[in-house]
Coordinates of C-alpha atoms in Angstrom, one line a residue:
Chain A
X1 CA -100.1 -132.1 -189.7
X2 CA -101.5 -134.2 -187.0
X3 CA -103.7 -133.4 -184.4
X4 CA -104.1 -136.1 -180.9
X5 CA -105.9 -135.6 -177.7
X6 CA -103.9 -137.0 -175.1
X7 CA -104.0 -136.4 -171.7
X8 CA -101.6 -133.6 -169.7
X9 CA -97.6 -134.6 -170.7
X10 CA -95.9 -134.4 -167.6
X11 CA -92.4 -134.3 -168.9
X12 CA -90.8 -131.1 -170.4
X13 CA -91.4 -130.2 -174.0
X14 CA -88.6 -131.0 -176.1
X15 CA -86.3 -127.9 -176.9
X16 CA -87.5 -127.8 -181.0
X17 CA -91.4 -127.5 -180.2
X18 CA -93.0 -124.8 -178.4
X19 CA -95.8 -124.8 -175.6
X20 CA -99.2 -122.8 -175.1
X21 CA -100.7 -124.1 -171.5
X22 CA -103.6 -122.5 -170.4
X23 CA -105.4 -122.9 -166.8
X24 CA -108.1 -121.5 -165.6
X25 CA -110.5 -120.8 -163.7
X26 CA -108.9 -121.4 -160.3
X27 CA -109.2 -118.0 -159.4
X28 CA -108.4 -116.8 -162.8
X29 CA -106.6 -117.6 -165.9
X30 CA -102.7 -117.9 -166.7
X31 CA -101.0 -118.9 -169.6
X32 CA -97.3 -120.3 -169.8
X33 CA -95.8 -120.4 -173.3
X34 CA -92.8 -122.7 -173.9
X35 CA -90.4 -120.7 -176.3
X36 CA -87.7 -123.2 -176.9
X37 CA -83.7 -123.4 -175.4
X38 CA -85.2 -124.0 -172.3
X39 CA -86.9 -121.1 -172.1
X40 CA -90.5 -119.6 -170.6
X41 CA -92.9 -117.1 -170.4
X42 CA -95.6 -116.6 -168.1
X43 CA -98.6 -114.0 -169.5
X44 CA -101.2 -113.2 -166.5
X45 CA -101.1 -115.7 -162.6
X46 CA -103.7 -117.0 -161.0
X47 CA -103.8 -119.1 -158.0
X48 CA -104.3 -123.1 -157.7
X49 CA -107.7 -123.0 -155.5
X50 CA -106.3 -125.4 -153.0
X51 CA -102.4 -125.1 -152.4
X52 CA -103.4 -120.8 -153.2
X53 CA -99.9 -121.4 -154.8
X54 CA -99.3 -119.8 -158.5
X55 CA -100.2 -122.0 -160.9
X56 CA -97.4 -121.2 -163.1
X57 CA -94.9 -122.3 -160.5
X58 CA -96.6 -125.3 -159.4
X59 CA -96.4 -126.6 -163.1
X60 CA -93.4 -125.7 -164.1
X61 CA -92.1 -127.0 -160.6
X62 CA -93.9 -129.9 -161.5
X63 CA -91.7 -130.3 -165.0
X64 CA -88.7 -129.6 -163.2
X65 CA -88.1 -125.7 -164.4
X66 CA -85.1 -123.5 -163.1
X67 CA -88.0 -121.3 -162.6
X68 CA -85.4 -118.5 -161.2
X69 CA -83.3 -119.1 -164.1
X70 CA -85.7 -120.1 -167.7
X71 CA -88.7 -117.6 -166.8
X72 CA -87.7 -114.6 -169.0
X73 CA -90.7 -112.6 -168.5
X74 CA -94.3 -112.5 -166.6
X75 CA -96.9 -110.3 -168.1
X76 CA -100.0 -108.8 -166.5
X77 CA -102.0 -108.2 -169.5
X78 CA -104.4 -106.4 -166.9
X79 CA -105.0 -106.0 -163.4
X80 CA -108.5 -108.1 -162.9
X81 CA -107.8 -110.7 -159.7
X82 CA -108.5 -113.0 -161.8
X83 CA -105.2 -112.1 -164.0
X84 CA -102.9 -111.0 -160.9
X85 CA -103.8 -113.3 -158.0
X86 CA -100.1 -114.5 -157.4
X87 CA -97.6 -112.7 -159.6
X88 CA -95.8 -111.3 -156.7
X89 CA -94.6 -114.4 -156.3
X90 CA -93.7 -115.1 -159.3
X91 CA -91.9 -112.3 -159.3
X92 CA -90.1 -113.6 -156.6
X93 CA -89.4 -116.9 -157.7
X94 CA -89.0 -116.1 -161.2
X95 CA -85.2 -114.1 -160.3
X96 CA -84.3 -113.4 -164.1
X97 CA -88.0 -112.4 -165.1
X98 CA -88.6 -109.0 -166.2
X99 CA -92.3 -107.8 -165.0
X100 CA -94.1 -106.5 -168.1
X101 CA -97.3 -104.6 -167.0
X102 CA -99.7 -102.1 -168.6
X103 CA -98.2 -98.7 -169.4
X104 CA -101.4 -96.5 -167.4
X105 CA -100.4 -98.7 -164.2
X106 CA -97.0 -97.0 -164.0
X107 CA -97.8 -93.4 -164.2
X108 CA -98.1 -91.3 -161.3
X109 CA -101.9 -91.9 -161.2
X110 CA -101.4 -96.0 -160.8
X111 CA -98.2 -95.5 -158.6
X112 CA -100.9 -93.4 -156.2
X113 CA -102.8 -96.6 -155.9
X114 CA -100.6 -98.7 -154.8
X115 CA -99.3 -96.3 -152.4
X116 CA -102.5 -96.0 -150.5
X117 CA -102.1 -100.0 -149.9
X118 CA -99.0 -100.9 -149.9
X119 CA -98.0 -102.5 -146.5
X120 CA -101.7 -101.5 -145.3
X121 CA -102.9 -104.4 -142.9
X122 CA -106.3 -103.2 -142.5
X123 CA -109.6 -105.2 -142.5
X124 CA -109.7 -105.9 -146.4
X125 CA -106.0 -107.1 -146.6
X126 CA -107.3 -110.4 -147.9
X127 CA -110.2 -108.8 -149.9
X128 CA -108.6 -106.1 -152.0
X129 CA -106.1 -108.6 -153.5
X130 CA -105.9 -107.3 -157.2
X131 CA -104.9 -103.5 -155.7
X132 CA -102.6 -105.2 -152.9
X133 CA -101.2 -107.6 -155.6
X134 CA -100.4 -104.5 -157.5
X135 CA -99.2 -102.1 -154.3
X136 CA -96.7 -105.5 -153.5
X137 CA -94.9 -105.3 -156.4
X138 CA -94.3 -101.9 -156.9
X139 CA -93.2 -102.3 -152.9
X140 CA -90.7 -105.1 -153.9
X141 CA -89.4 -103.1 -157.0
X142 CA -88.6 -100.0 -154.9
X143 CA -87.4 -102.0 -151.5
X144 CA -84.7 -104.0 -153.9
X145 CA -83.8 -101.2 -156.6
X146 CA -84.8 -103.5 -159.5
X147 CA -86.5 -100.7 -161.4
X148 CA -85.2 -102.2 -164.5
X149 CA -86.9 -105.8 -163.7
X150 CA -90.5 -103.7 -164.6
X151 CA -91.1 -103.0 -168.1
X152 CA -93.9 -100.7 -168.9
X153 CA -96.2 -102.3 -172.3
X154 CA -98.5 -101.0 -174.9
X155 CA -99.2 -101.6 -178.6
X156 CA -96.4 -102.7 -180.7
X157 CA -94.0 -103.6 -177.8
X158 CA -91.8 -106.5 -178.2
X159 CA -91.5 -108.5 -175.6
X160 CA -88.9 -111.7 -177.2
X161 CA -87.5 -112.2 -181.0
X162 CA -85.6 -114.5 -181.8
X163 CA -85.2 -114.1 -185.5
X164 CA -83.0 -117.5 -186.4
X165 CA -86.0 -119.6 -185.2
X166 CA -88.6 -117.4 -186.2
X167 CA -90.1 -116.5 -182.5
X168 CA -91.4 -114.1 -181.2
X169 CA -94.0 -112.0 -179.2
X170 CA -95.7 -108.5 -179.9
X171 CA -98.4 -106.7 -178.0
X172 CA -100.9 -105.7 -180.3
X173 CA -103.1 -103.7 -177.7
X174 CA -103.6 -101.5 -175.3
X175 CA -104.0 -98.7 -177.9
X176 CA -103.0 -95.2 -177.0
X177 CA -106.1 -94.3 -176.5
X178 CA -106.9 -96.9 -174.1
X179 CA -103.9 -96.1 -171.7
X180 CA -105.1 -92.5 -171.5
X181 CA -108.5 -93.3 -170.3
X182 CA -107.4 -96.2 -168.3
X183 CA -105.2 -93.2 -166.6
X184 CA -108.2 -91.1 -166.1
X185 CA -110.1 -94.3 -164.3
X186 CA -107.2 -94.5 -162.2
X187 CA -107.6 -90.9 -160.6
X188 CA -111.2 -92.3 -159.4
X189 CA -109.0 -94.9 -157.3
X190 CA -108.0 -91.8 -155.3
X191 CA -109.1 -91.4 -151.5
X192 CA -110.0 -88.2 -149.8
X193 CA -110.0 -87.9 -145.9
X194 CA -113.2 -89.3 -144.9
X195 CA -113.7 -91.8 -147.7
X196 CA -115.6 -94.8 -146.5
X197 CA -113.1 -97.7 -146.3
X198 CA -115.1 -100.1 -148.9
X199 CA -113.6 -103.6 -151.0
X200 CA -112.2 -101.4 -153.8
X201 CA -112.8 -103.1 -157.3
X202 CA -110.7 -102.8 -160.4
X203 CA -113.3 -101.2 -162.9
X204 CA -114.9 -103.7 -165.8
X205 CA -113.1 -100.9 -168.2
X206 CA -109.6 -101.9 -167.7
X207 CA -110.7 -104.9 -170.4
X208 CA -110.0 -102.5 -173.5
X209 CA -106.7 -101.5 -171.9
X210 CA -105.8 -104.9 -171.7
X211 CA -102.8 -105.8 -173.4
X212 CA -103.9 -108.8 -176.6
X213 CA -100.4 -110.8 -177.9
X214 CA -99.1 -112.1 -181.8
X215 CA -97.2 -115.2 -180.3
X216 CA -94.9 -116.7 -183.8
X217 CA -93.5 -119.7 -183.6
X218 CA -91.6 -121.3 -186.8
X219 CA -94.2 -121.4 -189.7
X220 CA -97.4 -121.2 -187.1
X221 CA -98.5 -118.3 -184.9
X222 CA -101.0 -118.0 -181.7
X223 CA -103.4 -114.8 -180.6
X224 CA -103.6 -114.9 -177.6
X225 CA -106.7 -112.8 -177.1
X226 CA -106.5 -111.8 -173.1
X227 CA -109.8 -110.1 -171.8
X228 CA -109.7 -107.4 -174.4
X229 CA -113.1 -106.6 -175.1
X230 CA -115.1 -104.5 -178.0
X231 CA -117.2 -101.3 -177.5
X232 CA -117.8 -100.1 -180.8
X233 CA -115.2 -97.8 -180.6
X234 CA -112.7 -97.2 -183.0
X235 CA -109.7 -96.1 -181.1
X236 CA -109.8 -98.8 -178.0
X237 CA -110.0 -102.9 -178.0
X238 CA -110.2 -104.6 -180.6
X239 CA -110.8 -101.9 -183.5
X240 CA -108.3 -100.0 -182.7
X241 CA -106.0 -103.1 -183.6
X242 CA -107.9 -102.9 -187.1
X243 CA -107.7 -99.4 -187.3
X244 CA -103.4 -99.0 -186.5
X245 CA -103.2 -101.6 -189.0
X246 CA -100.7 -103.4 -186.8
X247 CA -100.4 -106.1 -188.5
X248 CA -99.0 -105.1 -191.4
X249 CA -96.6 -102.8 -189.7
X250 CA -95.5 -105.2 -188.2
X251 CA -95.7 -108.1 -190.6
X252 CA -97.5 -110.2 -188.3
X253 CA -98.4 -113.2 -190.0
X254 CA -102.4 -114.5 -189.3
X255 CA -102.5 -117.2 -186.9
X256 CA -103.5 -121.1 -186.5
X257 CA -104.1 -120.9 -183.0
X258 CA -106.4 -118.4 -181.1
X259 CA -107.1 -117.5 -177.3
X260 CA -110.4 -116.6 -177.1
X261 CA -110.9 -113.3 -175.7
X262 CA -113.2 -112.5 -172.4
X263 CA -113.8 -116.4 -171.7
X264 CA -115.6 -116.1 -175.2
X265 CA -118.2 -113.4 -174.5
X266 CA -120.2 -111.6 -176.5
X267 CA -118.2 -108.2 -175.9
X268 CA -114.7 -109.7 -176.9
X269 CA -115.8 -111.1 -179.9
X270 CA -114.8 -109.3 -183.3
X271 CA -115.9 -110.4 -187.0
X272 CA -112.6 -108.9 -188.0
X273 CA -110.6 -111.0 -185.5
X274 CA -112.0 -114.0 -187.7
X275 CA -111.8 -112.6 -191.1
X276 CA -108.0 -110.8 -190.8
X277 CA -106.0 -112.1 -187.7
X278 CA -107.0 -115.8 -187.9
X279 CA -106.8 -118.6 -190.6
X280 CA -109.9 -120.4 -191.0
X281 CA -111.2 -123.2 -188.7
X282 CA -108.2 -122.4 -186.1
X283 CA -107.8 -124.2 -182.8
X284 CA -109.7 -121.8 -180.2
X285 CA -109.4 -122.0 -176.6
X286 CA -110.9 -120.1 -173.4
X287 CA -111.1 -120.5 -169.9
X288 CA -114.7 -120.0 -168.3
X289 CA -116.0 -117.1 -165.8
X290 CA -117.9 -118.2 -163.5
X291 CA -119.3 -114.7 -162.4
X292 CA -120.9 -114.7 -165.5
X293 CA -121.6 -118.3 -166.9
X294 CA -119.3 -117.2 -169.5
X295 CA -119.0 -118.6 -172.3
X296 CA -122.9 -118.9 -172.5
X297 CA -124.2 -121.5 -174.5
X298 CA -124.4 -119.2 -177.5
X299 CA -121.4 -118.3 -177.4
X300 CA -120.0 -122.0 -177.3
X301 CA -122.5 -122.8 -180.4
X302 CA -120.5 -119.7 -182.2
X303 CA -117.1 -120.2 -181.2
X304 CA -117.8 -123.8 -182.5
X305 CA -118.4 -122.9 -185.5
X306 CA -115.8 -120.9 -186.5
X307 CA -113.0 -123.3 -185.2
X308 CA -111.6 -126.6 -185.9
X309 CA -111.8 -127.7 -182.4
X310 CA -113.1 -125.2 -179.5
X311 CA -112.0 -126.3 -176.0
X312 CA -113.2 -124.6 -172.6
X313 CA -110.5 -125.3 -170.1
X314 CA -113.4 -126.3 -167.5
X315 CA -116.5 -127.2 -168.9
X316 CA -118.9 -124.4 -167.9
X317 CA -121.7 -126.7 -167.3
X318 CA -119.8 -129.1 -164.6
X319 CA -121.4 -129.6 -161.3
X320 CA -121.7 -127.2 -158.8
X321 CA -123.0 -128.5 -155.8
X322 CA -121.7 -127.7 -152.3
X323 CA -121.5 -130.0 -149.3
X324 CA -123.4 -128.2 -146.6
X325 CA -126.5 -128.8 -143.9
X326 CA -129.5 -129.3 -145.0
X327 CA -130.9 -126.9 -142.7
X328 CA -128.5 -124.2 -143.6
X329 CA -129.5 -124.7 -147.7
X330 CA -133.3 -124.1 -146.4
X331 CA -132.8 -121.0 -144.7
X332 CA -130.5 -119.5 -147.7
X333 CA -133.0 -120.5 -149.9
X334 CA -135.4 -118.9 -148.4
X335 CA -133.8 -115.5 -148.3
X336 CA -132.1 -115.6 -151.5
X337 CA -134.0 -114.6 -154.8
X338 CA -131.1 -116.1 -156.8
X339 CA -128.0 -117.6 -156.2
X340 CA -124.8 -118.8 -158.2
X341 CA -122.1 -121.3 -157.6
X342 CA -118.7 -119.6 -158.6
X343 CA -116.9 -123.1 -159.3
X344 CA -113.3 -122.4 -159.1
X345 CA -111.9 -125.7 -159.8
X346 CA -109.1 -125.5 -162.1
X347 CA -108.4 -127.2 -165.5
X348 CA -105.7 -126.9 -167.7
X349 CA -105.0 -127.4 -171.4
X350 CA -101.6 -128.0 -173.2
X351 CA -100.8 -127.3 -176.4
X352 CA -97.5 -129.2 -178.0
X353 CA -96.7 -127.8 -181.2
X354 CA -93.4 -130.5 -182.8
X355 CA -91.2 -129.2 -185.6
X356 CA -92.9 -131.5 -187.9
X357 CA -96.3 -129.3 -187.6
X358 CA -98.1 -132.1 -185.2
X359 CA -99.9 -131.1 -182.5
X360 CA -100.3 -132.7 -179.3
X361 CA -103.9 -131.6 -177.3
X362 CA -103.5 -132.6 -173.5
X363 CA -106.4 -131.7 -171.0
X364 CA -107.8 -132.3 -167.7
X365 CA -110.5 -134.9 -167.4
X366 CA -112.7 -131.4 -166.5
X367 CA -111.5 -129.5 -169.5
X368 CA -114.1 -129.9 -172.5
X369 CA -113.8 -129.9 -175.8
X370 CA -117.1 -128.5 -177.9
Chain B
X1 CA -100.2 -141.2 -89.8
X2 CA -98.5 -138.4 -87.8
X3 CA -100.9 -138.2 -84.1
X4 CA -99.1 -134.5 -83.3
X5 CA -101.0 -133.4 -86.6
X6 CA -103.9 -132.9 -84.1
X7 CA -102.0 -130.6 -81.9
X8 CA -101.6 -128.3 -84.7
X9 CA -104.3 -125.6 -83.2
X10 CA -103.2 -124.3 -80.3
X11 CA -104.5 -125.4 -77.0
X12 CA -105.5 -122.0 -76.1
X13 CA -107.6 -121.7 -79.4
X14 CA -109.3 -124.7 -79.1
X15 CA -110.2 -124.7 -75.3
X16 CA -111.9 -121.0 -76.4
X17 CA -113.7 -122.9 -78.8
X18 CA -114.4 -125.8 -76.4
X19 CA -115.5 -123.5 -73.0
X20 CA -115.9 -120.1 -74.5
X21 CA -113.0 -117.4 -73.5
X22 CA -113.8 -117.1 -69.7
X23 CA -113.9 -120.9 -69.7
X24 CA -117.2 -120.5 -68.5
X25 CA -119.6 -120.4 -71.3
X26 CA -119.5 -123.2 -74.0
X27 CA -119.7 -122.3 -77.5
X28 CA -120.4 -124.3 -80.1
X29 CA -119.7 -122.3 -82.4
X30 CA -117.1 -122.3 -85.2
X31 CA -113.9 -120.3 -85.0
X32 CA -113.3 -117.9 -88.0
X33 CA -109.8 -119.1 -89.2
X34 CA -110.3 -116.8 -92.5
X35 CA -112.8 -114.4 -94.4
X36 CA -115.1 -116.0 -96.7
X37 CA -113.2 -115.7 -100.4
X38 CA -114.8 -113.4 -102.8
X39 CA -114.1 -116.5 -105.6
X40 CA -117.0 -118.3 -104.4
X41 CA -120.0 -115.6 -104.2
X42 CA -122.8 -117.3 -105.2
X43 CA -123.5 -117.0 -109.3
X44 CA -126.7 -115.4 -110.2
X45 CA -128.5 -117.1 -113.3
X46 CA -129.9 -114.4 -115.8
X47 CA -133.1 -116.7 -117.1
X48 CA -133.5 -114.6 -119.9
X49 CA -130.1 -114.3 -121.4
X50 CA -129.4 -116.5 -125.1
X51 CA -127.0 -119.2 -125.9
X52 CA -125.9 -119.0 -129.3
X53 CA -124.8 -122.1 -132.0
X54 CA -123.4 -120.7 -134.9
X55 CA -123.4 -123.3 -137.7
X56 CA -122.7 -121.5 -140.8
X57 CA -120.8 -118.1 -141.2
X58 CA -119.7 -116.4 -144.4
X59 CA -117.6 -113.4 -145.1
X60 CA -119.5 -111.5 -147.8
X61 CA -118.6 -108.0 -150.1
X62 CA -121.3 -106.3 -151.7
X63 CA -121.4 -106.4 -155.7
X64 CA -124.1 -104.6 -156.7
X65 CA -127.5 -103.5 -155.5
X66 CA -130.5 -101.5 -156.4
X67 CA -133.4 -99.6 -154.7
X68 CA -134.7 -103.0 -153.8
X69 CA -132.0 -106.0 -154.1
X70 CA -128.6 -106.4 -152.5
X71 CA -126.2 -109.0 -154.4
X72 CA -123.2 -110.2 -152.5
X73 CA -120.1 -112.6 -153.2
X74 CA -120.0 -114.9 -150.3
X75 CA -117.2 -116.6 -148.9
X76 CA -117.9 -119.7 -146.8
X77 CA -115.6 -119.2 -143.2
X78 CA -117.1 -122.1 -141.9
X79 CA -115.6 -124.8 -145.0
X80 CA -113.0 -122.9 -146.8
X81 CA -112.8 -125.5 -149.5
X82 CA -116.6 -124.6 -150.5
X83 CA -116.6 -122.0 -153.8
X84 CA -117.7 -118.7 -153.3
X85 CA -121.2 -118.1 -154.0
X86 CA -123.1 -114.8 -155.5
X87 CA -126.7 -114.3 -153.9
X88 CA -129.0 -111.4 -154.2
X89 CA -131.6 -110.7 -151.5
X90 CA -134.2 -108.2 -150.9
X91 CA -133.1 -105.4 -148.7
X92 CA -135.7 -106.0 -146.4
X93 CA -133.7 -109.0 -145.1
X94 CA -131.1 -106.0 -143.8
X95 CA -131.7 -104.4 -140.1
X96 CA -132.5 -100.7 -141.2
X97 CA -129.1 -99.4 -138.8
X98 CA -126.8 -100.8 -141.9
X99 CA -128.6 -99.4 -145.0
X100 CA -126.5 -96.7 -144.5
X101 CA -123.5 -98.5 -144.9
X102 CA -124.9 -100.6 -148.4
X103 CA -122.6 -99.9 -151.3
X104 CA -120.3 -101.4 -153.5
X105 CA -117.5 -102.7 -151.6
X106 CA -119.1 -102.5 -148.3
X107 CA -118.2 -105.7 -146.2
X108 CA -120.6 -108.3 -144.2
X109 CA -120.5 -111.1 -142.4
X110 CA -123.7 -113.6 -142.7
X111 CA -124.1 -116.3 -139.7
X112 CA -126.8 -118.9 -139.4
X113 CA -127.7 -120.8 -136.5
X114 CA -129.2 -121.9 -133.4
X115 CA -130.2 -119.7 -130.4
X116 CA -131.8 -121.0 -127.4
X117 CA -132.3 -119.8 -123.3
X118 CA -133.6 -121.0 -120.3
X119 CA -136.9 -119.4 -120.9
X120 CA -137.0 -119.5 -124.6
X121 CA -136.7 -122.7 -126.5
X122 CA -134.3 -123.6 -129.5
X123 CA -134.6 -121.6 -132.9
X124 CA -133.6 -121.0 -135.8
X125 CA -131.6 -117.7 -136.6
X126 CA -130.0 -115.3 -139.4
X127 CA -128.2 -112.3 -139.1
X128 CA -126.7 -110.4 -141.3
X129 CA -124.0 -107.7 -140.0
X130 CA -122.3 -105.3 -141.9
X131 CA -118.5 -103.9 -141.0
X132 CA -118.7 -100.4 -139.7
X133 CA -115.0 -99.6 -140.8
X134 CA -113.4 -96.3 -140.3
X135 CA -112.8 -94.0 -142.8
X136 CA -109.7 -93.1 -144.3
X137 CA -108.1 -90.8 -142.0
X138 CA -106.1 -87.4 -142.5
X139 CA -102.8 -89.2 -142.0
X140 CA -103.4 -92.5 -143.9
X141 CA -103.7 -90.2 -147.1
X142 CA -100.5 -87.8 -146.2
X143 CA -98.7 -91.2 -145.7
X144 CA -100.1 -92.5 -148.8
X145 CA -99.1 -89.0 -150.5
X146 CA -95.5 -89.1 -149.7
X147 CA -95.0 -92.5 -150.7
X148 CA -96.3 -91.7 -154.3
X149 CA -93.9 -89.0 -154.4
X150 CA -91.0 -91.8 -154.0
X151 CA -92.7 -93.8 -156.0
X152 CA -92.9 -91.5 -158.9
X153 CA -89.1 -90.5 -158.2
X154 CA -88.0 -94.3 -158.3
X155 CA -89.5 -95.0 -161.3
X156 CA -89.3 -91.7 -163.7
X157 CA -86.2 -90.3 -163.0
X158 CA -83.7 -90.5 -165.4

């Protein structure tokens, strides 16, 4: 086995190898995973911070994808903006796609939610994107009658095998636990006559019901960790994984390959996830978070550490300086007790796994590798 | 050029102008041919009133705040292609008639620049304004209501 650094191959894999691309930040993260025959799968959209189109279409546009045809499924492993900006679209585009979203978002209590905004034009139409993202495609699902294109998900849920070439990809979260109280969150969502009409945010707790995948391909294997995070409690995020002993009920093998959870943060990090899901020294990978510098300079020292190679798919300390007048930067400056670029600007890093086991690392000049 | 153009007002008009009506006084004044237009009253110049030079604008959302700080995600209207920016300011920087309205979610806009008048020379300014929305009304939740209950049928009946 092999590895290169290379930069980003723009021609389509070829069908024996498989594909992990991951961008971010943009205005989130996405990942589009190459599953042979011709075939994709897009898990969580974000958008590219100047076109605003989904990533995931602009790059498999840009490698010449059927993207209405050889999209087989788009999953939202949780509804953070920075996870849903754009998978309307893609739902759109991406004709043969089944939706797969968390389970809690299609009971009656997430269905409520995206009634109170669905078609609402109102003054935060362009703020309250993750909830309008979410009331759109409910919209579309009910407007065409394609109630079978959405496929609810939690733990254990398969979402592609194909056992002759050994591939396939498993949920391993959100636990049942976790889709209950993620249910009870939603009910807070709810508006009562007289409500002040506020920029409704998606709460930080919809991390542990975010849904963590067990991507097999041939003799290697990915986790791909989403934003699932860990709050010392057994039944949710990342213990509850431990705890249903998935793995071994489902014969999940440990993998090469690992997604770093929550931009690699101190709350998605698990010693178990090391010890009992991931072979020693794997590849790791994240995207950063602006909001919160993440992953801090701890973290990267950490993450190092434990992997072969870990690469941040825009190097958290790049320049953030913004053109503007010079008298404008005094008179913030002089109101402002602290301040904080949120650098958008997206990077990308792709993964080309060849039958052989050789791996091919492309990246954007702003990707780093630590 | 057309001489008859002079015979235009009448003869009768213009010897009234020429030797008054009983062609014995003589006038030298003007004949009304119309009222004065209202377009063209005279413009009165309010000395005191401002002209304003925004520079910079940003569309803001409030994060977070405390008893005492306010943190808000900006988002630069006047260059789009800037990134969005999270500041925290003392409250004190907000006129008292919006603390009301400070929560999480509540919507602002933040201009900078210049003001000036006749009688006031050019400064500096900064205001910050926050959005006093309406709340959700009786109907918008009935509405919202009955399309949960097709919702839920769509989706969960078998």
């Amino acid at each position: 086995m092999s590895i290169s650094f290379t930069q980003i191959d723009t021609n389509p894999p070829l069908p024996g190898s498989t594909e992990i691309s991951i961008f971010g930040p943009g205005i989130g993260e996405c990942l589009v995973l190459y599953i042979g025959n011709n075939k994709w799968f897009i898990v969580d959209s974000c958008r590219d911070p100047i076109t605003k189109q989904p990533i995931a279409l602009v790059y498999l546009n840009s490698l010449g994808v059927d993207v209405s045809n050889d999209v087989l499924g788009i999953l939202i492993t949780h509804w953070h903006l920075d996870h849903i900006g754009g998978a309307f679209e893609l739902l759109k585009f991406c004709e043969n796609a089944k939706l797969h979203i968390s389970n809690a978002l299609m009971q009656p209590e997430g269905l409520q939610v995206a009634a109170m905004y669905s078609g609402r034009k109102d003054h935060f139409a362009n703020t309250d994107k993750d909830v309008r993202e979410f009331a759109e495609i409910i919209q579309f699902i009910c407007t065409n009658n394609q109630r079978n294109r959405i496929v609810p998900v939690k733990s254990r849920h398969t979402f592609y095998m194909d056992r002759e070439r050994n591939i396939s990809l498993v949920a391993l979260s959100p636990s049942n636990v976790a889709v209950t109280q993620s249910i009870a969150k939603l009910t807070q969502l709810k508006k009562e006559v007289g409500d002040p009409r506020i920029r409704n945010i998606v709460p930080m707790s919809e991390n542990l019901n975010a849904v963590a995948l067990h991507f097999s391909f041939g003799e290697s294997s990915a986790l791909l960790g989403s934003d699932l995070e860990e709050h010392n409690n057994s039944d949710t995020g990342w213990s509850a994984i431990f705890k249903d002993n998935i793995y071994n009920e489902l014969s999940l093998s440990m993998s090469n390959f690992y997604k770093v959870s929550h931009h690699g943060s101190k709350t998605g990090y698990h010693d178990n996830i090391w010890k009992e899901l991931l072979h020693p020294k794997p590849i790791s990978f994240t995207t950063p978070f602006s909001r919160c510098n993440l992953p801090l300079p701890e973290n990267v020292q950490k993450l190092k550490s434990l992997s072969s190679n870990f690469i941040v798919s825009r190097d958290p300390e790049c320049s953030k300086k913004i053109k503007r007048d010079h008298m404008i930067e005094r008179e913030l400056s002089a109101i402002a007790t602290k301040r904080q670029t949120l650098n958008d600007k997206m990077g990308h890093i792709q993964l080309r796994i060849f039958p052989n086991g050789n791996i091919n690392i492309g990246k954007t000049p702003n990707a780093k590798i630590f | 050029m057309n001489t008859t153009s002079i015979n235009l007002i009448p003869e009768e008009a213009l010897n009234a102008y020429r030797y008054g009506i009983e062609k014995t006084n003589l006038s030298y004044e003007a004949p009304e041919v119309r009222p004065r237009s209202a377009k063209f009253q005279k413009i009165k110049v309010d000395t005191n009133a401002q002209r304003e030079e925004i520079i910079q604008q940003w569309s803001g959302v409030v994060i977070n705040h405390t008893s005492n700080e306010i943190t808000v995600r900006l988002e630069d209207l006047t260059n789009p292609r800037n990134p969005d920016e999270l500041i925290t300011f003392s409250k004190n920087e907000i006129d008292e008639q919006y603390h009301d309205l400070i929560m999480v979610g509540a919507q602002l806009f933040w201009y900078i620049g210049y003001t000036q008048s006749y009688k006031q020379s050019k400064r500096r300014f900064c205001r910050i304004v926050f959005r006093r929305l309406a709340p959700w009304s009786a109907s918008e939740i009935k509405e919202a209501e009955k399309l949960t209950k097709d919702y839920v049928n769509f989706f969960h009946s078998d």
